[in-house]
Structure formats: structure tokens, C-alpha cells
Coordinates of C-alpha atoms in Angstrom, one line a residue:
M263 CA 138.1 130.1 21.2
K264 CA 135.0 128.2 20.9
V265 CA 132.7 127.8 23.9
T266 CA 132.0 124.2 24.7
P267 CA 130.5 122.8 27.7
R268 CA 133.5 121.9 29.3
R269 CA 135.3 125.0 28.5
V270 CA 132.0 126.5 30.8
W271 CA 132.6 124.0 33.1
Q272 CA 136.5 125.0 33.6
A273 CA 135.7 128.6 34.0
A274 CA 132.9 127.9 36.7
H275 CA 135.4 125.9 38.4
V276 CA 138.0 128.5 38.3
V277 CA 135.6 130.9 39.8
A278 CA 134.7 128.2 42.3
T279 CA 138.1 127.3 43.0
V280 CA 139.0 131.1 44.0
A281 CA 135.5 132.3 45.3
I282 CA 134.7 129.7 47.6
P283 CA 137.3 130.0 50.0
W284 CA 137.2 134.1 50.0
A285 CA 133.6 133.3 50.9
M286 CA 134.4 131.1 53.5
A287 CA 136.9 133.3 54.9
V288 CA 134.0 136.4 55.0
Y289 CA 131.9 134.2 56.5
S290 CA 134.0 133.1 59.3
R291 CA 134.8 136.8 59.8
T292 CA 131.5 138.4 59.9
A293 CA 129.5 135.2 61.8
P294 CA 128.0 136.4 65.4
N295 CA 129.9 134.2 67.9
K296 CA 129.9 136.1 71.0
T297 CA 129.9 133.2 73.5
L298 CA 131.6 129.8 73.7
I299 CA 128.3 128.0 72.6
D300 CA 128.5 130.2 69.5
S301 CA 131.9 129.8 68.6
V302 CA 131.6 126.2 69.0
H303 CA 128.4 126.3 66.5
L304 CA 130.3 128.8 63.8
V305 CA 133.4 126.0 63.8
A306 CA 130.9 123.2 63.3
D307 CA 128.5 125.0 60.8
Y308 CA 131.6 126.3 58.9
H309 CA 133.3 122.8 58.5
T310 CA 130.1 121.1 57.5
K311 CA 130.2 123.9 54.5
A312 CA 133.4 123.4 53.9
A313 CA 133.2 119.7 53.8
V314 CA 130.7 119.8 51.1
A315 CA 132.6 122.6 49.0
A316 CA 135.8 120.5 49.2
A317 CA 134.0 117.1 48.5
A318 CA 132.4 119.2 45.0
L319 CA 135.8 120.5 44.1
L320 CA 137.4 118.0 44.6
V321 CA 135.2 115.8 42.5
S322 CA 135.3 118.2 39.9
S323 CA 139.0 118.5 39.7
V324 CA 139.5 114.9 39.5
L325 CA 136.9 114.8 36.3
L326 CA 138.2 118.1 34.6
R327 CA 141.9 116.3 34.8
I328 CA 140.9 113.1 34.0
S329 CA 138.9 114.9 30.7
G330 CA 142.4 116.8 30.0
R331 CA 144.7 119.6 31.0
S332 CA 143.0 122.5 33.0
V333 CA 143.3 125.5 35.2
A334 CA 142.8 124.5 39.0
A335 CA 142.4 120.8 37.9
T336 CA 145.7 119.3 38.6
V337 CA 146.9 116.4 41.1
P338 CA 148.2 118.9 43.7
F339 CA 144.5 120.7 43.8
A340 CA 142.6 117.4 44.0
L341 CA 145.0 116.5 47.1
L342 CA 144.4 120.1 48.4
W343 CA 140.6 119.6 48.4
A344 CA 141.0 115.8 49.8
C345 CA 143.0 117.2 52.9
A346 CA 140.9 119.8 53.3
L347 CA 138.0 117.1 53.2
A348 CA 139.7 115.0 55.7
L349 CA 140.4 117.9 58.1
S350 CA 136.5 119.1 57.8
I351 CA 135.1 116.2 58.3
L352 CA 137.5 115.6 61.7
Q353 CA 136.4 119.3 62.8
V354 CA 132.6 118.6 62.3
R355 CA 133.0 115.0 64.3
E356 CA 134.9 117.5 67.0
Y357 CA 132.4 120.3 67.2
A358 CA 129.0 119.0 66.4
G359 CA 126.7 117.1 68.1
Q360 CA 126.8 116.6 71.7
Q361 CA 127.9 119.2 74.4
Y362 CA 131.7 120.5 73.3
V363 CA 133.9 120.3 76.6
C364 CA 136.8 122.7 76.4
P365 CA 140.0 120.7 77.0
D366 CA 141.6 123.5 78.9
S367 CA 138.9 125.3 80.5
G368 CA 141.7 128.2 81.3
F369 CA 142.3 129.2 77.7
C370 CA 139.5 128.3 75.3
I371 CA 138.5 129.5 71.7
P372 CA 137.3 127.1 69.6
D373 CA 137.2 129.2 66.5
L374 CA 140.9 130.4 67.0
G375 CA 141.6 128.0 64.2
L376 CA 139.4 129.5 61.7
F377 CA 140.8 133.3 62.7
L378 CA 144.2 132.0 62.1
T379 CA 143.7 130.0 58.9
A380 CA 140.4 131.1 56.7
V381 CA 142.1 134.3 55.0
P382 CA 146.2 132.5 54.7
F383 CA 143.7 129.6 53.1
A384 CA 141.9 131.7 50.8
V385 CA 145.5 133.5 49.9
L386 CA 147.4 130.4 48.9
V387 CA 144.5 129.0 46.9
S388 CA 144.0 132.2 44.7
A389 CA 148.0 132.3 44.6
A390 CA 148.1 128.6 43.1
V391 CA 145.2 129.3 40.7
L392 CA 147.2 132.1 39.4
A393 CA 150.4 130.0 39.0
S394 CA 148.2 127.0 37.7
A395 CA 146.9 129.5 34.9
A396 CA 150.6 130.9 34.2
I397 CA 151.9 127.5 33.9
H398 CA 149.0 126.3 31.7
V399 CA 149.4 129.1 29.1
V400 CA 153.0 128.2 29.0
L401 CA 152.2 124.8 28.3
A402 CA 149.7 125.5 25.7
R403 CA 152.1 128.0 23.7
E404 CA 154.6 124.7 23.5

């Protein structure tokens, strides 16, 4: 197997596709959020970083797919990153900037969504990358 710039890009893309969701999951679990304001800042900061990562992975997925078949650079992955980007932008708009007002003062946990979804999302993406790699190997043999 010859090492080409495209193969290096493919490898970097697969590593980033797996590593970024896990890094974000660790960040969401380890960031200090003892107060309501800390939780709001965590959600805004998390989704700002997630939006940048999703945009980069979306562009990389699309460009890799245009240039040929590749692991973790398929239409479903592009749709995944587009949805993640849209969600992150919506969350940044809701939690960043002006003073956050909790819609229900009796039950207000702004970072609950991160707590419930960050690790499962990382697991889902990792499983999807493994499935994509398996499919890629099977199709390459044919």
C-alpha cells in the first residue's frame, strides 16, 4: 500500500471522527459546573467547539466522498455532521451571550442534555466508524 496525501488525509479523518466525540464527552464530564451560570457557560462553550468540529468533519467528509470511496466519509456521515452542526448552532444561540433565563425555575439543569447525550453520541460514532470500515473492506475485496 502506497502512502499518498489522500491516504494520510483519510487516516487523519477517521482518527478525528472517532477522537473528537470522545474528547468532547470527556470535556463535558470534567468541566467545572457547580453553579447554574457555570452550567450555562459549559453548554455554550461545548456547543461552540462542537460546531467548529462538526463543520470541519462535514467538509472533510464531503471532500473525501467526492474524491472516492472512504471510511467514515459517506453520505450518512455527512448528514450526521450537518445535523450536529445545526444542533450546536441552535444551542449556542440559546445559551451564549445574554443572560440565560431558565424556562422552569423548579427544574433547571442546562447541561442535562450534555450529560445524557455526549457519551452515547461518542459510542454511536465509534460504532458507525467500525461499521463503515467493515463495509469498506468488504467492498474493496469485490
